[in-house]
Every structure is written in C-alpha cells, then in structure tokens.
Coordinates of C-alpha atoms in Angstrom, one line a residue:
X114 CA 37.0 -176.8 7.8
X115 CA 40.0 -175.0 6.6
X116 CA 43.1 -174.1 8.6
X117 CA 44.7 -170.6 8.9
X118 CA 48.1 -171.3 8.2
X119 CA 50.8 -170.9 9.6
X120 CA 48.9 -169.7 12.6
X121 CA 46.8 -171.8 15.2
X122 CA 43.4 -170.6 13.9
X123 CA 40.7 -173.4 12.5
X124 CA 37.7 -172.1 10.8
X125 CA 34.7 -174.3 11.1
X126 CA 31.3 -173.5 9.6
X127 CA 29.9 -177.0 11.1
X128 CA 27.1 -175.9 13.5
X129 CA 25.9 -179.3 14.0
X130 CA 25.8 -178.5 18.1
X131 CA 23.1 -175.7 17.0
X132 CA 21.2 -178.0 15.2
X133 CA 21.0 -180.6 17.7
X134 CA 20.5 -178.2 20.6
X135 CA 17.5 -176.3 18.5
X136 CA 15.8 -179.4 18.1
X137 CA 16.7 -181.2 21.6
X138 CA 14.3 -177.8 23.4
X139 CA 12.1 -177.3 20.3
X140 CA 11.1 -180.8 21.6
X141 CA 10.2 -180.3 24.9
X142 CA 13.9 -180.0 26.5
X143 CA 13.6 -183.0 28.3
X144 CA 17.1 -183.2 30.6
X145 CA 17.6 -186.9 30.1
X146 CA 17.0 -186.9 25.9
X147 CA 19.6 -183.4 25.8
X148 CA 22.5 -184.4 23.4
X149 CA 26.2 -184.9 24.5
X150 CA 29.1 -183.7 23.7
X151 CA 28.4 -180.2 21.8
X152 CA 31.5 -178.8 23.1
X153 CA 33.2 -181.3 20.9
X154 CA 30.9 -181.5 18.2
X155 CA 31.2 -177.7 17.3
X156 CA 34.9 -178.1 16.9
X157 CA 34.1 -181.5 14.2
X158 CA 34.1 -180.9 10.2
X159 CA 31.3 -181.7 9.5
X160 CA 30.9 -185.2 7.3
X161 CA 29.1 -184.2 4.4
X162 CA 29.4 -181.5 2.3
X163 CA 27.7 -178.3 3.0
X164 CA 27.0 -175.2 0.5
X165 CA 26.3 -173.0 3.5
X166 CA 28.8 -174.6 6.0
X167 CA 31.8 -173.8 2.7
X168 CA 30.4 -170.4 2.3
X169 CA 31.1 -169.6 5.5
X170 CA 34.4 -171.2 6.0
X171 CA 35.2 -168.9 2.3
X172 CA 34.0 -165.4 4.0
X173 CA 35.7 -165.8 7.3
X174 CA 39.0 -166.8 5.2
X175 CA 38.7 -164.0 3.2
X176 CA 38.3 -161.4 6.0
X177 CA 41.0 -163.3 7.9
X178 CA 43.4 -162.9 4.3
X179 CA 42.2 -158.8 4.6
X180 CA 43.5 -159.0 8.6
X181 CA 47.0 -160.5 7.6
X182 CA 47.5 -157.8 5.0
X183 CA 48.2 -155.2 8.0
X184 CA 50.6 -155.0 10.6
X185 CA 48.3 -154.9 13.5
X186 CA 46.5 -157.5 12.0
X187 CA 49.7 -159.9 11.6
X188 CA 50.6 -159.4 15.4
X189 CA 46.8 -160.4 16.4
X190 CA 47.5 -163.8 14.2
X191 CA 50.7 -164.3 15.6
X192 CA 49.9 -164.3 19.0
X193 CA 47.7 -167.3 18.4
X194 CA 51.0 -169.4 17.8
X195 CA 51.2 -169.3 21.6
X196 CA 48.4 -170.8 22.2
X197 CA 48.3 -174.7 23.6
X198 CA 45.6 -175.6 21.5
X199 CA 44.0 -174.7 18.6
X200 CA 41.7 -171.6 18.4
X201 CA 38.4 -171.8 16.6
X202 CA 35.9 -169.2 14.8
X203 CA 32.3 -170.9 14.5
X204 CA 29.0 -169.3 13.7
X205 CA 26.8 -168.0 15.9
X206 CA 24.1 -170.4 17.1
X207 CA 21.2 -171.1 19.8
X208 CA 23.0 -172.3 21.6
X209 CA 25.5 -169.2 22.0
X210 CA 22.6 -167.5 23.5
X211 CA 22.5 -169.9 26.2
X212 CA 26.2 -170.3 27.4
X213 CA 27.3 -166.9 26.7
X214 CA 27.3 -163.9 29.2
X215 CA 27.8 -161.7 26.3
X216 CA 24.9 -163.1 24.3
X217 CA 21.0 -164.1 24.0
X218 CA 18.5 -164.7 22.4
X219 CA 16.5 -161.4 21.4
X220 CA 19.9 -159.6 20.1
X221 CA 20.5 -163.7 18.0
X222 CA 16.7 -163.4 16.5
X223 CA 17.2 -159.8 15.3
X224 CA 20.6 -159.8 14.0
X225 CA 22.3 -163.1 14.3
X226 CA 26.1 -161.3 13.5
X227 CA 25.3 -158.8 16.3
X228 CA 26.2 -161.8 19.0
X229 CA 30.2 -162.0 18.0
X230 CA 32.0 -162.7 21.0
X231 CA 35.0 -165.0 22.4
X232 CA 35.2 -167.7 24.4
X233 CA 38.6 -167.8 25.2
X234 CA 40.4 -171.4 26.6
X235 CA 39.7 -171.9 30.8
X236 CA 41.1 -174.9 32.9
X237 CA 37.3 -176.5 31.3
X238 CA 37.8 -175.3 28.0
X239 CA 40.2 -176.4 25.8
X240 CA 40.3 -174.4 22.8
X241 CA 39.2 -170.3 22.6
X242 CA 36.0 -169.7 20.2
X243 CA 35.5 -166.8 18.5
X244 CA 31.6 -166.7 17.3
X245 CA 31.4 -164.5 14.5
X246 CA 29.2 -164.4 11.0
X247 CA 30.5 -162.4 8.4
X248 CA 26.8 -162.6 7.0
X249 CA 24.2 -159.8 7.5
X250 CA 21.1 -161.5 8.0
X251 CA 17.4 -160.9 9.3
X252 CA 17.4 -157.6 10.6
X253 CA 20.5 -156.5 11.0
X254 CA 21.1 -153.1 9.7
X255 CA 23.3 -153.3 6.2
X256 CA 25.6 -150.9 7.5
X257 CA 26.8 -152.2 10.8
X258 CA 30.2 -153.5 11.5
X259 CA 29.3 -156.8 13.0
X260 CA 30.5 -158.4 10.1
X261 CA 33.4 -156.2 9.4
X262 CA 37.2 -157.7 9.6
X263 CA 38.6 -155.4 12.7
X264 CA 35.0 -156.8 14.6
X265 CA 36.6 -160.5 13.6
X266 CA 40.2 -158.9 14.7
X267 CA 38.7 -157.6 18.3
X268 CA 37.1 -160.9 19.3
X269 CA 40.4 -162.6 18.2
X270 CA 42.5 -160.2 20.4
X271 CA 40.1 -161.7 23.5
X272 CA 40.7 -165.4 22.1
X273 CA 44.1 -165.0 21.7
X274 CA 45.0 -163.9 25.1
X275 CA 43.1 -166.4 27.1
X276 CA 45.1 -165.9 30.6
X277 CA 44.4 -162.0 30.3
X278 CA 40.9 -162.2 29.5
X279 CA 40.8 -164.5 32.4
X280 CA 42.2 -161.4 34.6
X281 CA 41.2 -158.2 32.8
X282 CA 37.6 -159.6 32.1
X283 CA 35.7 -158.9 35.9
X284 CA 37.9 -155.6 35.9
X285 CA 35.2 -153.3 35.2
X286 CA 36.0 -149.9 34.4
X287 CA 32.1 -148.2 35.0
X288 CA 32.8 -145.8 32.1
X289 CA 32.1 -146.3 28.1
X290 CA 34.7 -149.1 27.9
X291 CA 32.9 -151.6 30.2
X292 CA 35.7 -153.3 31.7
X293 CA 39.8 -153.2 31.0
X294 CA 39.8 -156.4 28.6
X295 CA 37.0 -154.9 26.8
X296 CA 39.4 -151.1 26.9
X297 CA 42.7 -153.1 25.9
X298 CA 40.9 -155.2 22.7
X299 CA 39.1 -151.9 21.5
X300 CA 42.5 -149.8 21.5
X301 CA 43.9 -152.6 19.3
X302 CA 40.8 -152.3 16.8
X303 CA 41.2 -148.4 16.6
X304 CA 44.9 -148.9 15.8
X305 CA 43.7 -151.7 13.3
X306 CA 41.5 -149.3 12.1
X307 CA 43.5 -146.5 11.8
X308 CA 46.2 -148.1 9.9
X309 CA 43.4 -149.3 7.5
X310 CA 42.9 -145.9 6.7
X311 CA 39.6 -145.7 8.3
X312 CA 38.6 -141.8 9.1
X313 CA 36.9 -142.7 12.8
X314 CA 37.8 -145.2 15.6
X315 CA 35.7 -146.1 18.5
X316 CA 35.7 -144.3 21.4
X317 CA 34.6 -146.7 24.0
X318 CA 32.7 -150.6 24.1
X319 CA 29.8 -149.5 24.8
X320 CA 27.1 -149.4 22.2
X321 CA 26.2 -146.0 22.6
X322 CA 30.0 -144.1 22.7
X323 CA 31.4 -141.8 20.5
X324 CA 33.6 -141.8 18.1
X325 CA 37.0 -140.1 17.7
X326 CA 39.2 -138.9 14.5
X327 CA 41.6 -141.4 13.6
X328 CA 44.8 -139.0 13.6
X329 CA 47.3 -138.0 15.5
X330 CA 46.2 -135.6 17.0
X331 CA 43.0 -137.4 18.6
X332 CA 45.7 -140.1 19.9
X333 CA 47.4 -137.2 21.3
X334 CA 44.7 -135.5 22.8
X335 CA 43.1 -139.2 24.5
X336 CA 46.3 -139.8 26.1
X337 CA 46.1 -136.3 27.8
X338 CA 43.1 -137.8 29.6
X339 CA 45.1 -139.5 33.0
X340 CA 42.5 -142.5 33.1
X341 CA 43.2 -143.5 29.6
X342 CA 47.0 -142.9 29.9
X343 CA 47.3 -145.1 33.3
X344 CA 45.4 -147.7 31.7
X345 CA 47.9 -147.6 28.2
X346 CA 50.4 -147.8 30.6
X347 CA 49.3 -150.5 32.5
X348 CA 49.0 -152.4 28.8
X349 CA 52.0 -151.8 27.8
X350 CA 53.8 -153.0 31.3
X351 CA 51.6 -156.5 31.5
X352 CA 50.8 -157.1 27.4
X353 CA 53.4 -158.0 24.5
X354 CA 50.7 -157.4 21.9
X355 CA 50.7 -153.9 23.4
X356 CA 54.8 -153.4 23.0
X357 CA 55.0 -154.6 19.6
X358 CA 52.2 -152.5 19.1
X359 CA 54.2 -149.6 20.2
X360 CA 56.6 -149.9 17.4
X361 CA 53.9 -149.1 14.6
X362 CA 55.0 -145.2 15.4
X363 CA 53.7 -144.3 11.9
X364 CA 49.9 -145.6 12.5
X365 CA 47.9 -142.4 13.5
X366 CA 45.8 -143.3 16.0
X367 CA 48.6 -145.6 18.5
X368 CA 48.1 -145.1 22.1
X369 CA 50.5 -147.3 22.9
X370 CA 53.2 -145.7 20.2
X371 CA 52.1 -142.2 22.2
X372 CA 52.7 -143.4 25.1
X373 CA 56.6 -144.1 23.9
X374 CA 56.6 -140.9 22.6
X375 CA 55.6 -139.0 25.9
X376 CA 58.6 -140.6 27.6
X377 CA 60.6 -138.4 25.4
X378 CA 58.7 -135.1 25.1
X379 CA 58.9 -132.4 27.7
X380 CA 54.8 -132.3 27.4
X381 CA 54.2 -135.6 28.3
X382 CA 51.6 -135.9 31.6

C-alpha cells in the first residue's frame, strides 16, 4: 500500500475482496457462507508480501508521479485534500462487475482495464474508489487508453468530487457525452490532454465519438456550439476545479479559459 503524499490518495493493490468473492460463487454462492466485510477488506494492505499486489502499487505510482508533473494534473490531486476521508485506487475485480453500474462481467473477461470507473464516497460509503489497472491484459487491444494516465486523471476527477458526482451523475445529457458529470470529467481530460501535448482530445464519453484537434482553434470553434457553452458555463458557476482551470489561458484546448475569454471579445455568443 503506498500513500500519495501530500494528497489524500492510498494506492492499494490488495484484491483480497476479489479473491474471496470469486471463490465464495465459484462455490455454489450459498447466501449464508458469502464473506463479510469486503467493503473493508479492499481498503486493507494486504499482510504478506505480494510480487503482483507491489507491481501494481509501482505502475499506478508512477502514472500518478506523470499526473503531478502538469498543472491540470496538480489541481485534480489537490482537490482530493478536501476530501473527509481517504480516497483509494484498487484493481479491478469480480466483484466490480457486480456492484458497479458502469461495469460487468463480459467487458472484465475481455479486457479487465476497460472496467476503470469511480465509486465516489455516499452517506454508505466512506471512502471514493477509483478501479483502475494500468496493465493491458487478455484481450485488450495494446493501443487503448484504458491504462493511460489522463484515463487514471478522469476517474479521479469523479472520485474527487463526490457531492457533484452525486448531483451531476442522473443528469443525462442524451448526446455523445452521456450525462453532465460524465461532460464535466471529460473536458478536464482534454485540457489534461492538451497540455500534455497530445494532438487529439475526445469529443464526447461515449465509446463511439469523435475526436477533435487539440488547439485553439477547436476550443474556439466547440464553444461556438450554445449546448456546450451553457454547460461550460454552468461548470464554471457551480465547480472550483473548473475556475482554476480557467487560469491555464495558455493550454490550447481550455473551454473553460475560452469561456473567460468570450467575456471580453466582441465575438463571443
């Protein structure tokens, strides 16, 4: 288990809960003999030493060091300092597939790192999960981002912010960005990914959505489009990841920095 300093982020490659809850309904699944406590036990070092458990702890560190190198990155990992309680990336497991909405089992057989998702802290859960391998195993294709750093950075924007995700979550938006926590989280990627010095950015959630050009102009041009700009705006009003966001003016692609700008351009919409 190592600890993210200075920020309140735990990495734990203990999947002990998995291993118990694979075995518990490779069993039969009998409802009296299912183990206890594996909320708890996914959150525990584990006892003894693990070569697999340290190699994961070692490749989410390292993406979490590549994160904290960029400024986007820094304001994801700071917010986590308001958190009550610790937040906690863990690997992807059986038993995901079972108490996630975003997950299951097909999409965990295939591809494993394809299942990344939070599970940000509720009145019954105490600490946000992020689930996320950095490890591209059975048949996940070797050039998919699942295991990328800004995939890592957009499920901790989600686990971060648990009282928005809360809110913004059932707000669905029925276009490519499935609903407006899913639309806020992505913007923050693209700006992540833009100031990385990535070419493209993602133009929606959704599996199947386009691209766009990671310039200026593309930022421009998507905040001609009234939808996008009312929901920026929206951001912006109700989000101080968004407003300190808006002071990275020299990041291409910024929505929210181009929203500051229209304010003071005679072509703003």
């Amino acid at each position: 288990m190592i600890k993210f300093k200075p920020y309140r982020i735990v990495v734990n490659g203990n999947d002990q809960d998995d291993v118990e809850y694979g075995r518990w309904k490779a069993t039969g699944a009998d409802p009296a003999k299912k183990p206890q406590n594996l909320d708890d036990k996914e959150l525990k070092p584990n006892p003894f030493f693990s070569e697999q458990h340290a190699l994961y702890e070692t490749e989410v560190l390292r993406r979490l060091l590549k994160i904290s190198k960029l400024r986007t990155g820094q304001l994801v990992l700071a917010a986590s300092r308001q958190l009550a309680s610790d937040l906690y990336i863990i690997p992807p497991g059986i038993r995901d597939t079972v108490i996630s909405i975003e997950s299951d089992s097909i999409r965990f057989q295939i591809c494993p790192a394809s299942t990344a998702h939070a599970r940000p802290a509720n009145p019954y859960l105490k600490n946000s999960r992020v689930v996320f391998s950095p490890f591209l195993t059975g048949s996940c294709p070797k050039d998919a981002p699942y295991a990328d750093d800004s995939t890592l950075l957009h499920e901790l924007v989600h686990g971060v912010r648990p009282s928005q995700f809360e809110k913004l979550k059932p707000e669905s938006t029925n276009d490519q960005w499935t609903d407006l926590e899913e639309f806020f989280a992505v913007i923050v990627q693209d700006i992540y990914l833009s100031e990385r010095g990535d070419k493209e950015v993602r133009g929606g959630h959704d599996a199947g959505a386009s691209s766009l050009p990671a310039t200026r102009v593309a930022s421009y041009e998507f905040m001609e489009n009234k939808t996008n700009y009312a929901r920026v705006k929206a951001a912006l009003k109700r989000e101080k990841l968004a407003q300190q966001l808006a002071l990275l003016e020299d990041i291409p692609f910024n929505p929210f920095a181009e929203f500051e700008r229209a304010k003071h351009d005679l072509r703003s919409i």
